[in-house]
Structure formats: C-alpha cells, structure tokens
Coordinates of C-alpha atoms and ligand atoms in Angstrom, one line a residue:
X1017 CA -4.3 -9.0 24.6
X1018 CA -6.7 -10.2 21.9
X1019 CA -6.4 -8.9 18.6
X1020 CA -8.6 -9.4 15.5
X1021 CA -6.6 -9.1 12.6
X1022 CA -8.1 -9.0 9.3
X1023 CA -6.3 -9.7 5.9
X1024 CA -4.8 -12.9 4.3
X1025 CA -2.1 -11.4 2.1
X1026 CA 1.7 -10.7 3.0
X1027 CA 0.9 -7.4 4.6
X1028 CA -1.1 -9.3 7.2
X1029 CA 1.5 -11.6 7.4
X1030 CA 4.0 -9.6 8.7
X1031 CA 1.5 -7.1 10.5
X1032 CA 0.7 -10.8 12.5
X1033 CA 4.4 -11.5 13.0
X1034 CA 5.0 -8.1 14.1
X1035 CA 2.2 -8.0 16.6
X1036 CA 3.2 -11.2 18.0
X1037 CA 6.5 -10.4 19.1
X1038 CA 4.5 -9.4 22.2
X1039 CA 4.4 -12.2 24.4
X1040 CA 0.7 -11.2 25.6
X1041 CA -0.9 -10.8 21.8
X1042 CA -3.5 -13.5 20.9
X1043 CA -4.4 -13.2 17.2
X1044 CA -7.5 -14.0 15.9
X1045 CA -7.5 -14.0 12.3
X1046 CA -10.4 -13.3 10.0
X1047 CA -9.3 -14.6 6.1
X1048 CA -11.2 -14.9 3.0
X1049 CA -8.3 -17.5 1.8
X1050 CA -6.1 -19.5 4.2
X1051 CA -3.0 -17.9 4.6
X1052 CA -0.8 -20.9 6.1
X1053 CA 1.7 -18.2 7.7
X1054 CA -1.1 -16.4 9.4
X1055 CA -2.8 -19.3 10.6
X1056 CA 0.4 -20.6 12.1
X1057 CA 0.5 -17.4 14.3
X1058 CA -3.2 -17.5 15.4
X1059 CA -5.0 -18.5 18.5
X1060 CA -7.9 -18.8 16.1
X1061 CA -9.1 -18.4 12.5
X1062 CA -12.3 -17.5 11.0
X1063 CA -12.7 -17.7 7.0
X1064 CA -15.2 -15.7 5.5
X1065 CA -15.9 -12.6 3.1
X1066 CA -14.7 -9.1 4.3
X1067 CA -18.3 -8.0 3.2
X1068 CA -20.1 -10.0 5.9
X1069 CA -19.7 -7.5 8.6
X1070 CA -22.4 -9.7 10.7
X1071 CA -19.7 -12.6 10.7
X1072 CA -16.7 -10.3 11.7
X1073 CA -18.6 -9.0 14.4
X1074 CA -19.9 -12.4 15.6
X1075 CA -16.0 -13.7 15.7
X1076 CA -15.0 -10.2 17.5
X1077 CA -17.6 -10.9 20.1
X1078 CA -17.2 -14.7 20.5
X1079 CA -13.4 -13.9 21.4
X1080 CA -13.9 -10.7 23.4
X1081 CA -11.4 -8.9 21.1
X1082 CA -9.7 -5.9 22.7
X1083 CA -9.1 -4.1 19.3
X1084 CA -8.6 -5.1 15.7
X1085 CA -6.1 -4.2 13.0
X1086 CA -7.4 -4.0 9.4
X1087 CA -4.7 -5.0 7.0
X1088 CA -6.3 -4.4 3.2
X1089 CA -8.4 -1.6 2.2
X1090 CA -11.5 -3.7 0.7
X1091 CA -13.1 -4.2 4.5
X1092 CA -12.4 -0.6 5.3
X1093 CA -14.3 0.2 2.1
X1094 CA -17.4 -2.0 3.3
X1095 CA -17.1 -0.1 6.5
X1096 CA -16.0 -2.6 8.9
X1097 CA -14.2 -0.2 11.6
X1098 CA -17.9 1.5 11.9
X1099 CA -19.3 -2.0 12.5
X1100 CA -16.8 -2.9 15.0
X1101 CA -17.0 0.4 17.0
X1102 CA -20.6 -0.4 17.4
X1103 CA -20.0 -3.3 19.2
X1104 CA -17.2 -1.3 21.2
X1105 CA -14.0 -2.7 19.5
X1106 CA -11.6 0.0 18.3
X1107 CA -9.5 -0.7 15.2
X1108 CA -6.2 0.4 13.7
X1109 CA -7.9 1.7 10.5
X1110 CA -10.1 4.5 9.4
X1111 CA -13.8 4.1 9.3
X1112 CA -15.6 4.4 6.1
X1113 CA -16.4 8.0 5.9
X1114 CA -12.4 8.6 6.5
X1115 CA -11.2 5.7 4.4
X1116 CA -12.1 7.9 1.4
X1117 CA -8.7 9.0 1.7
X1118 CA -7.9 6.2 -0.2
X1119 CA -11.5 5.2 -1.8
X1120 CA -12.2 8.6 -3.0
X1121 CA -9.4 10.2 -5.0
X1122 CA -11.8 13.3 -5.7
X1123 CA -12.2 13.8 -1.9
X1124 CA -8.5 13.8 -1.3
X1125 CA -7.5 15.9 -3.9
X1126 CA -10.5 18.1 -3.1
X1127 CA -9.4 18.1 0.6
X1128 CA -5.8 19.2 -0.2
X1129 CA -6.9 22.1 -2.2
X1130 CA -9.6 23.3 0.4
X1131 CA -7.0 23.4 3.2
X1132 CA -4.3 24.6 0.9
X1133 CA -1.9 21.8 1.4
X1134 CA 0.5 21.9 -1.1
X1135 CA 1.1 18.4 -2.9
X1136 CA -1.9 18.5 -5.7
X1137 CA -1.1 18.6 -9.5
X1138 CA -3.3 20.2 -11.7
X1139 CA -6.4 18.5 -11.6
X1140 CA -10.3 18.3 -11.9
X1141 CA -13.2 15.9 -10.9
X1142 CA -15.9 15.5 -13.6
X1143 CA -19.4 13.8 -13.5
X1144 CA -22.0 13.6 -16.1
X1145 CA -23.2 17.1 -15.4
X1146 CA -19.9 18.8 -16.1
X1147 CA -18.6 15.8 -18.7
X1148 CA -18.5 18.4 -21.6
X1149 CA -16.0 20.6 -20.0
X1150 CA -13.5 17.6 -19.8
X1151 CA -12.0 18.5 -23.3
X1152 CA -11.4 22.0 -22.5
X1153 CA -9.4 20.7 -19.4
X1154 CA -7.2 18.0 -21.3
X1155 CA -5.8 21.2 -23.2
X1156 CA -4.9 22.8 -20.2
X1157 CA -2.7 19.6 -19.4
X1158 CA 0.9 18.7 -20.4
X1159 CA 0.1 14.8 -19.9
X1160 CA -3.2 13.6 -19.1
X1161 CA -3.8 10.9 -16.2
X1162 CA -7.2 9.6 -15.6
X1163 CA -8.3 8.0 -12.1
X1164 CA -11.6 6.2 -11.8
X1165 CA -12.9 8.0 -8.2
X1166 CA -13.2 4.7 -6.5
X1167 CA -11.5 1.3 -5.6
X1168 CA -10.1 -0.3 -8.8
X1169 CA -7.2 -2.7 -7.2
X1170 CA -4.6 -1.0 -8.8
X1171 CA -6.1 -1.1 -12.3
X1172 CA -7.9 1.8 -13.1
X1173 CA -5.5 4.4 -13.6
X1174 CA -4.5 5.5 -16.9
X1175 CA -1.8 7.1 -18.2
X1176 CA -1.0 9.0 -21.4
X1177 CA 1.8 7.6 -23.4
X1178 CA 1.4 4.3 -21.3
X1179 CA -2.3 3.2 -21.7
X1180 CA -3.3 5.8 -24.5
X1181 CA -2.0 8.2 -26.8
X1182 CA -4.8 10.9 -28.2
X1183 CA -7.2 13.2 -26.3
X1184 CA -10.0 11.3 -28.2
X1185 CA -8.9 8.0 -26.8
X1186 CA -8.8 9.7 -23.2
X1187 CA -12.3 11.1 -23.7
X1188 CA -13.5 7.5 -24.6
X1189 CA -11.8 6.2 -21.1
X1190 CA -13.5 8.9 -19.2
X1191 CA -16.8 8.0 -20.7
X1192 CA -16.3 4.4 -20.0
X1193 CA -15.5 4.9 -16.5
X1194 CA -18.3 7.2 -15.7
X1195 CA -20.6 3.9 -16.9
X1196 CA -19.6 2.7 -13.6
X1197 CA -18.6 5.3 -11.4
X1198 CA -20.0 8.6 -10.0
X1199 CA -17.0 10.9 -10.9
X1200 CA -13.8 10.4 -12.9
X1201 CA -11.0 12.6 -11.8
X1202 CA -8.2 14.0 -14.5
X1203 CA -4.8 15.1 -13.6
X1204 CA -1.8 16.3 -15.2
X1205 CA 0.7 14.0 -15.6
X1206 CA 3.8 14.1 -13.4
X1207 CA 7.4 12.9 -14.3
X1208 CA 9.7 12.0 -11.5
X1209 CA 10.5 9.2 -8.9
X1210 CA 8.1 7.6 -6.9
X1211 CA 8.5 6.9 -3.1
X1212 CA 5.9 5.4 -0.7
X1213 CA 5.9 7.1 3.1
X1214 CA 3.8 5.2 5.5
X1215 CA 2.7 7.2 8.4
X1216 CA 1.0 5.7 11.6
X1217 CA -1.3 8.0 13.1
X1218 CA -3.8 8.5 16.0
X1219 CA -5.3 11.8 14.3
X1220 CA -3.4 14.0 16.1
X1221 CA 0.2 12.9 16.2
X1222 CA 1.9 11.6 12.5
X1223 CA 4.9 9.3 12.9
X1224 CA 6.8 8.3 9.6
X1225 CA 8.3 4.8 9.2
X1226 CA 11.2 4.8 6.7
X1227 CA 10.6 5.7 3.1
X1228 CA 10.3 2.6 0.6
X1229 CA 10.6 2.4 -3.2
X1230 CA 8.2 -0.3 -4.7
X1231 CA 8.3 -1.3 -8.2
X1232 CA 4.8 -1.5 -9.8
X1233 CA 5.7 -2.8 -13.4
X1234 CA 6.0 -6.7 -14.0
X1235 CA 9.1 -7.0 -15.8
X1236 CA 12.7 -6.0 -15.3
X1237 CA 13.8 -2.5 -16.2
X1238 CA 10.0 -1.5 -15.8
X1239 CA 9.0 -3.2 -18.4
X1240 CA 5.3 -4.7 -18.8
X1241 CA 1.9 -4.1 -17.1
X1242 CA 1.4 -2.7 -13.6
X1243 CA 1.1 -4.8 -10.6
X1244 CA 0.3 -4.5 -7.3
X1245 CA 4.2 -4.3 -6.7
X1246 CA 6.5 -6.7 -7.8
X1247 CA 9.2 -5.8 -4.8
X1248 CA 10.5 -3.0 -3.1
X1249 CA 13.7 -1.6 -1.1
X1250 CA 14.7 0.9 1.6
X1251 CA 18.0 2.1 2.9
X1252 CA 20.1 2.1 6.2
X1253 CA 19.9 5.9 6.6
X1254 CA 16.1 6.0 6.4
X1255 CA 16.2 7.9 3.2
X1256 CA 16.0 6.6 -0.6
X1257 CA 19.2 7.2 -3.2
X1258 CA 17.4 9.8 -4.7
X1259 CA 15.7 11.6 -1.9
X1260 CA 17.1 13.9 0.7
X1261 CA 15.6 14.7 4.1
X1262 CA 14.2 17.7 3.2
X1263 CA 12.0 15.7 1.0
X1264 CA 10.9 13.2 3.6
X1265 CA 10.0 16.4 6.1
X1266 CA 7.7 17.9 3.1
X1267 CA 6.0 14.3 2.5
X1268 CA 5.5 14.1 6.4
X1269 CA 4.4 17.6 6.6
X1270 CA 1.8 17.2 4.0
X1271 CA 0.5 14.0 5.3
X1272 CA 0.4 15.9 9.2
X1273 CA -1.7 18.7 7.5
X1274 CA -4.3 16.0 5.7
X1275 CA -4.7 14.5 9.3
X1276 CA -5.5 17.9 10.8
X1277 CA -7.7 18.8 7.7
X1278 CA -9.4 15.4 8.1
X1279 CA -10.3 16.5 11.4
X1280 CA -11.2 19.8 10.8
X1281 CA -13.3 18.5 8.0
X1282 CA -15.1 15.5 9.4
X1283 CA -14.9 16.5 13.6
X1284 CA -13.1 12.8 13.5
X1285 CA -9.8 11.9 14.2
X1286 CA -8.2 9.3 11.9
X1287 CA -6.6 6.2 13.3
X1288 CA -4.7 3.8 11.4
X1289 CA -1.9 4.1 8.6
X1290 CA -1.9 7.1 6.1
X1291 CA 0.6 5.8 3.3
X1292 CA 1.4 8.5 1.0
X1293 CA 2.4 7.6 -2.7
X1294 CA 4.7 10.9 -3.5
X1295 CA 6.8 11.6 -6.2
X1296 CA 9.8 13.6 -6.5
X1297 CA 9.5 16.0 -9.5
X1298 CA 11.3 19.0 -10.9
X1299 CA 8.6 21.1 -8.9
X1300 CA 9.5 19.5 -5.8
X1301 CA 7.3 16.7 -4.0
X1302 CA 3.8 15.9 -5.3
X1303 CA 1.2 13.6 -4.0
X1304 CA 0.2 10.8 -6.1
X1305 CA -2.6 9.3 -3.8
X1306 CA -3.2 8.2 -0.3
X1307 CA -4.2 4.7 1.1
X1308 CA -5.4 3.8 4.1
X1309 CA -3.8 0.9 5.1
X1310 CA 0.0 -0.6 5.0
X1311 CA 1.5 -0.9 1.4
X1312 CA 2.0 -4.4 -0.2
X1313 CA 5.0 -5.2 -0.2
X1314 CA 5.9 -1.8 1.8
X1315 CA 4.8 -3.0 5.3
X1316 CA 7.5 -5.7 4.9
X1317 CA 10.2 -3.3 4.8
X1318 CA 9.2 -1.0 7.6
X1319 CA 7.5 -3.5 9.9
X1320 CA 10.8 -5.7 9.9
X1321 CA 12.8 -2.7 10.9
X1322 CA 10.4 -1.5 13.9
X1323 CA 12.1 -1.8 17.0
X1324 CA 9.5 -0.9 19.2
X1325 CA 6.4 -3.1 20.1
X1326 CA 3.8 -2.7 17.6
X1327 CA 0.9 -3.9 19.6
X1328 CA 2.1 -1.1 22.1
X1329 CA 2.0 1.5 19.5
X1330 CA -1.5 0.1 18.9
X1331 CA -2.3 0.5 22.2
X1332 CA -1.3 4.0 22.1
X1333 CA -2.9 4.7 18.8
X1334 CA -6.3 3.6 20.4
X1335 CA -6.4 6.1 23.5
X1336 CA -4.7 8.8 21.3
X1337 CA -1.4 8.9 23.1
X1338 CA 0.8 8.0 20.3
X1339 CA 2.7 11.1 21.2
X1340 CA 4.0 9.5 24.0
X1341 CA 5.6 6.5 22.2
X1342 CA 8.9 6.5 21.1
X1343 CA 8.9 5.0 17.7
X1344 CA 12.1 3.5 16.6
X1345 CA 13.3 1.7 13.3
X1346 CA 16.9 -0.3 12.9
X1347 CA 19.4 1.3 10.6
X1348 CA 19.1 -1.2 8.1
X1349 CA 18.8 -1.6 4.3
X1350 CA 15.7 -3.9 3.4
X1351 CA 14.8 -5.5 -0.2
X1352 CA 11.7 -7.3 -0.8
X1353 CA 11.0 -9.5 -3.8
X1354 CA 7.8 -11.2 -5.0
X1355 CA 7.5 -14.4 -6.4
X1356 CA 4.5 -14.2 -8.7
X1357 CA 2.6 -17.1 -11.0
X1358 CA 3.7 -16.7 -14.9
X1359 CA 1.1 -14.7 -16.8
X1360 CA 0.8 -12.5 -13.5
X1361 CA -0.9 -9.6 -13.8
X1362 CA -2.8 -9.8 -17.1
X1363 CA -3.4 -13.7 -17.5
X1364 CA -1.9 -15.4 -14.2
X1365 CA -2.3 -19.2 -14.0
X1366 CA -4.5 -20.1 -11.1
X1367 CA -4.8 -23.3 -8.8
X1368 CA -1.0 -24.3 -9.5
X1369 CA 0.7 -26.2 -6.8
X1370 CA 4.1 -25.0 -5.8
X1371 CA 6.9 -26.4 -3.8
X1372 CA 8.8 -24.8 -1.2
X1373 CA 12.3 -26.3 -0.6
X1374 CA 14.9 -25.0 1.8
X1375 CA 14.5 -21.3 2.6
X1376 CA 17.8 -19.0 2.7
X1377 CA 18.5 -18.9 6.4
X1378 CA 18.8 -15.2 6.5
X1379 CA 15.9 -14.4 4.3
X1380 CA 12.2 -13.8 5.7
X1381 CA 9.2 -15.3 3.7
X1382 CA 5.9 -14.1 3.7
X1383 CA 2.9 -16.2 2.3
X1384 CA 0.6 -14.0 0.2
X1385 CA -1.9 -15.4 -3.1
X1386 CA -2.0 -18.6 -2.0
X1387 CA -4.0 -21.1 -0.3
X1388 CA -3.2 -24.4 2.3
X1389 CA -4.8 -27.1 0.9
X1390 CA -3.7 -30.3 3.3
X1391 CA -0.3 -29.8 3.0
X1392 CA -0.1 -28.8 -0.5
X1393 CA 0.3 -24.7 -1.1
X1394 CA -1.4 -23.5 -4.3
X1395 CA -1.2 -20.2 -6.2
X1396 CA -4.6 -18.2 -6.6
X1397 CA -3.5 -16.0 -9.5
X1398 CA -1.8 -12.8 -7.9
X1399 CA 1.5 -12.1 -6.2
X1400 CA 2.5 -15.7 -4.3
X1401 CA 5.1 -15.2 -1.7
X1402 CA 7.3 -12.5 -0.6
X1403 CA 11.2 -13.0 0.3
X1404 CA 12.8 -10.1 2.5
X1405 CA 16.7 -9.6 2.9
X1406 CA 17.5 -7.3 5.7
X1407 CA 21.3 -6.2 5.5
X1408 CA 23.8 -3.4 6.5
X1409 CA 23.5 -2.0 3.0
X1410 CA 21.4 -2.5 -0.3
X1411 CA 23.9 -4.9 -1.5
X1412 CA 23.7 -7.1 1.1
X1413 CA 19.7 -7.2 1.7
X1414 CA 19.4 -7.5 -2.3
X1415 CA 21.6 -10.7 -2.2
X1416 CA 20.0 -12.5 0.7
X1417 CA 16.5 -11.6 -1.3
X1418 CA 17.7 -12.7 -4.9
X1419 CA 19.1 -15.8 -3.6
X1420 CA 16.1 -16.8 -1.3
X1421 CA 13.3 -16.8 -4.3
X1422 CA 15.1 -19.8 -5.6
X1423 CA 13.8 -22.0 -3.0
X1424 CA 10.1 -21.9 -4.9
X1425 CA 9.7 -24.5 -7.4
X1426 CA 7.0 -24.2 -9.7
X1427 CA 5.5 -22.1 -12.8
X1428 CA 6.7 -18.7 -11.2
X1429 CA 8.8 -15.6 -12.0
X1430 CA 10.3 -12.5 -10.1
X1431 CA 12.2 -9.4 -11.0
X1432 CA 16.0 -9.8 -10.5
X1433 CA 16.7 -6.3 -10.9
X1434 CA 14.9 -4.7 -7.7
X1435 CA 17.4 -3.5 -5.5
X1436 CA 20.3 -3.8 -7.8
X1437 CA 23.0 -0.9 -8.4
X1438 CA 22.2 -0.7 -11.8
X1439 CA 18.6 -0.1 -11.3
X1440 CA 19.1 2.6 -8.3
X1441 CA 21.6 4.2 -10.7
X1442 CA 18.9 4.6 -13.1
X1443 CA 16.6 6.4 -10.4
X1444 CA 19.4 8.4 -9.2
X1445 CA 20.1 9.7 -12.6
X1446 CA 16.4 10.1 -13.7
X1447 CA 16.1 12.8 -10.6
X1448 CA 19.6 13.9 -11.7
X1449 CA 18.2 14.7 -15.4
X1450 CA 15.5 17.0 -14.1
X1451 CA 17.2 19.1 -11.1
X1452 CA 19.9 20.1 -12.8
Ligands
LIG130 N1 2.6 -1.3 -3.2 C1 1.2 -0.4 -3.5 C2 0.3 -0.8 -2.5 O1 0.2 -1.3 -1.5 O2 -1.0 -0.1 -3.0

C-alpha cells in the first residue's frame, strides 16, 4: 500500500506513525521542510512547495501511489486533491471546492443557514458593496468578532475585548480586511468553553473521534497572544470535564448535517476530516468554525488512542464504505504539550539549535517546526516539538507530558498548566457560572 503523505508538522508525524502501524504501508512524504520524524518513517521523501502541484503529481506518479493523505490546510487550499484526482490518485482530504468549509468562513456560515442547521451565532458577511451596513449590524451584537473570509493561519480573527474595544476600531479592521480579502464575516461574540470534535467522513458516514480541548493562548492561565495551540487534553471517558454526552451528540449531529448539506449543495461527497471547533455556551452548543483537516495538536491526542488500523479506515473512506468499519479508541486520557521557541508567537527566535536529551520512556515525541541539518535540529520559528502523555486518567497523562518536555535543551518554553487539575477546575467553574 503506497501512501503519499503531505505535510511536515507534528500532526503529519503522528499521521505517519499511525499509518505505519499497518505492516503493508509504505510512506512517500512530500514536505516543505525536512521533519526528521516523518523522514525516518518514509520510504522516500520529496521536498518542495505545497503550491507546486506539478511536482506533487510527478512524485505521486513516479511512485505509483495508491492514495494520498493531506495533513495541512495549505495544500488543500491550492487544490492538491483535485490535481491528484486528475491522475487517478484518491485522497483523504477534500477538493478545493469542499475545502471551503475551512478556507471560506462565509461559505460555512451560509451553508448552515441555508440548510437550517443549528449552531450559527448571529452573523453577516460583508464586502465592498454592502460595507455601509456594517455599522448598523454592530448595533445588533453584544460583542463583535471579525473574521477575514479566507485562510489567515489563525491570526486574522479579532475579538472585541481581546484585540479591539470600540465599534470604530472594529470598522477600521473590517476596512483593512477588505483591502486583502473579498469578504469579511462579522459575528456575535460567544462566551463559553471551546472544544474540538474531529470527525472522519466519506461524505455519507460521519464518525467522531474523542473530543479534545486545545489551549490557544501562549502563556499560562490563558494569557498572551493566540497561537496555533500550545497543548491539548482528552479524557478516558471520551468526554471532557465540562461536557456531557448530549453535548457531543449535538456537535456530531451538526457535523453529520453539514456533510449531508455539502452533498446537496455540490453533488459531491466530502472525504476526509471535518474538524469542528465548537463552544458550549449558555444557549447550548455553537459552531465556531470548521477545519478541513485534523487539528494540531489535537491529532496527537486522538490518533494515539485509535485501536482500529488507520490505513484500513482510509481505504474504507476511499471506497465510501466507512459505515462497514468499527472505529474504536482506547479508554485512556491524553495530554499534549508543545515546546516552542522563545518569543513565540509574536517574535520567535529562528534558526536556533536545540538538543534533545533522554526522552521520558513513557512519552511520545513529535517533531513540528524544526529542520534537521546533518545531525542537528534547528527551530524554524513556530511550535517546535510536541510531547504526549497517555494515562489511565488526566493526572497520569499530565505528569508524563510535563516530565518529558525538559529533555529539550535550548531557548524554549512551554505551558506547565495544560491538563492540570487547577486549569480543568477553572474550565468546569466557567461552565457552571453560566449554566446555573
Ligand atoms: N488546534 C488548532 C488547529 O489545528 O487549527
């Protein structure tokens, strides 16, 4: 089974590891920088840009690839799946049209609205034509969120109270967004606890992986700038301490309805991962956004619990027989902590060497934004190395993850509080404060 894996982060490192559990799997990895973990699991690697669709097709043809697994959103947004379909290679990942689920915030909001799927906050999309109406819409909202209608690497979303205060500032930001994007989405600000529900789908069947909570802020106690995610946890009962089963069922129900709506809208089946960013609010479950791929770090939490062979799941997704597979997960807790360069995310040091001393024997280590040069590892400016602890409960998993990060020597930091009792209690109390 020859598999083309696209991507070079920790998410793709864990995907590679999971695919390789199948003894027949041979990995051919296309990366934009050399991830030593992925390279060591691959039969062959090819370095290049994710927008170089010809190079990707050439690499796939040369190696007679059976199917591709596309890890990050960037190649999806360039239409890599469409290009691979042209040469007869199916992919785990949506075509460019369907990847709009992530690449266009207005597409997703309008889809939910058109098909009467619950989960939307109050929202409207604006462009140059209806720009004058924005200020009136602001008056309908208690708090404002502004989202550029396109990929912004998590940096474009601005929230009132965090990034701006007044309606004038909000209007200025909308103007700025419309200089580089065709549209801007303005939404009601939601208060609640966020969680990630990553689902596998062949367009008909939708299967949820255990819910995970990510931590976006750079510093302990949820302070500092937003990042790609400093770490995440999942629980042994496949819920989260502030979520009930009914909440997960609701979020899964929304995702199933969205998969159905995509088919009705486009006549095509969405194949890949539908990762819903949900929030539990006083008005119930709301959708923040969808991503058309696994989350990073969330992929490390769920793929480490997967008991069913991932390569077989992919095969079933490709032939649209996901309904015939029983996808099972270990009843264990996981905690993931990222080690990141000093200054991350606003002003990270780059090209800085790190040393990896003895790794905790129970922890799993995944390479992310690093580059191997000879025998040395250099950080490239974003999240560098992830550590995952697995345990019978969160305490055990957190201890393993926390003890393991110190094997990285260099100018780095991590969040000590992820997965700890104190932070979890804060989350639970937050939910209690609005559900009482
Ligand atoms: N953990 C956030 C993301 O993958 O987008």
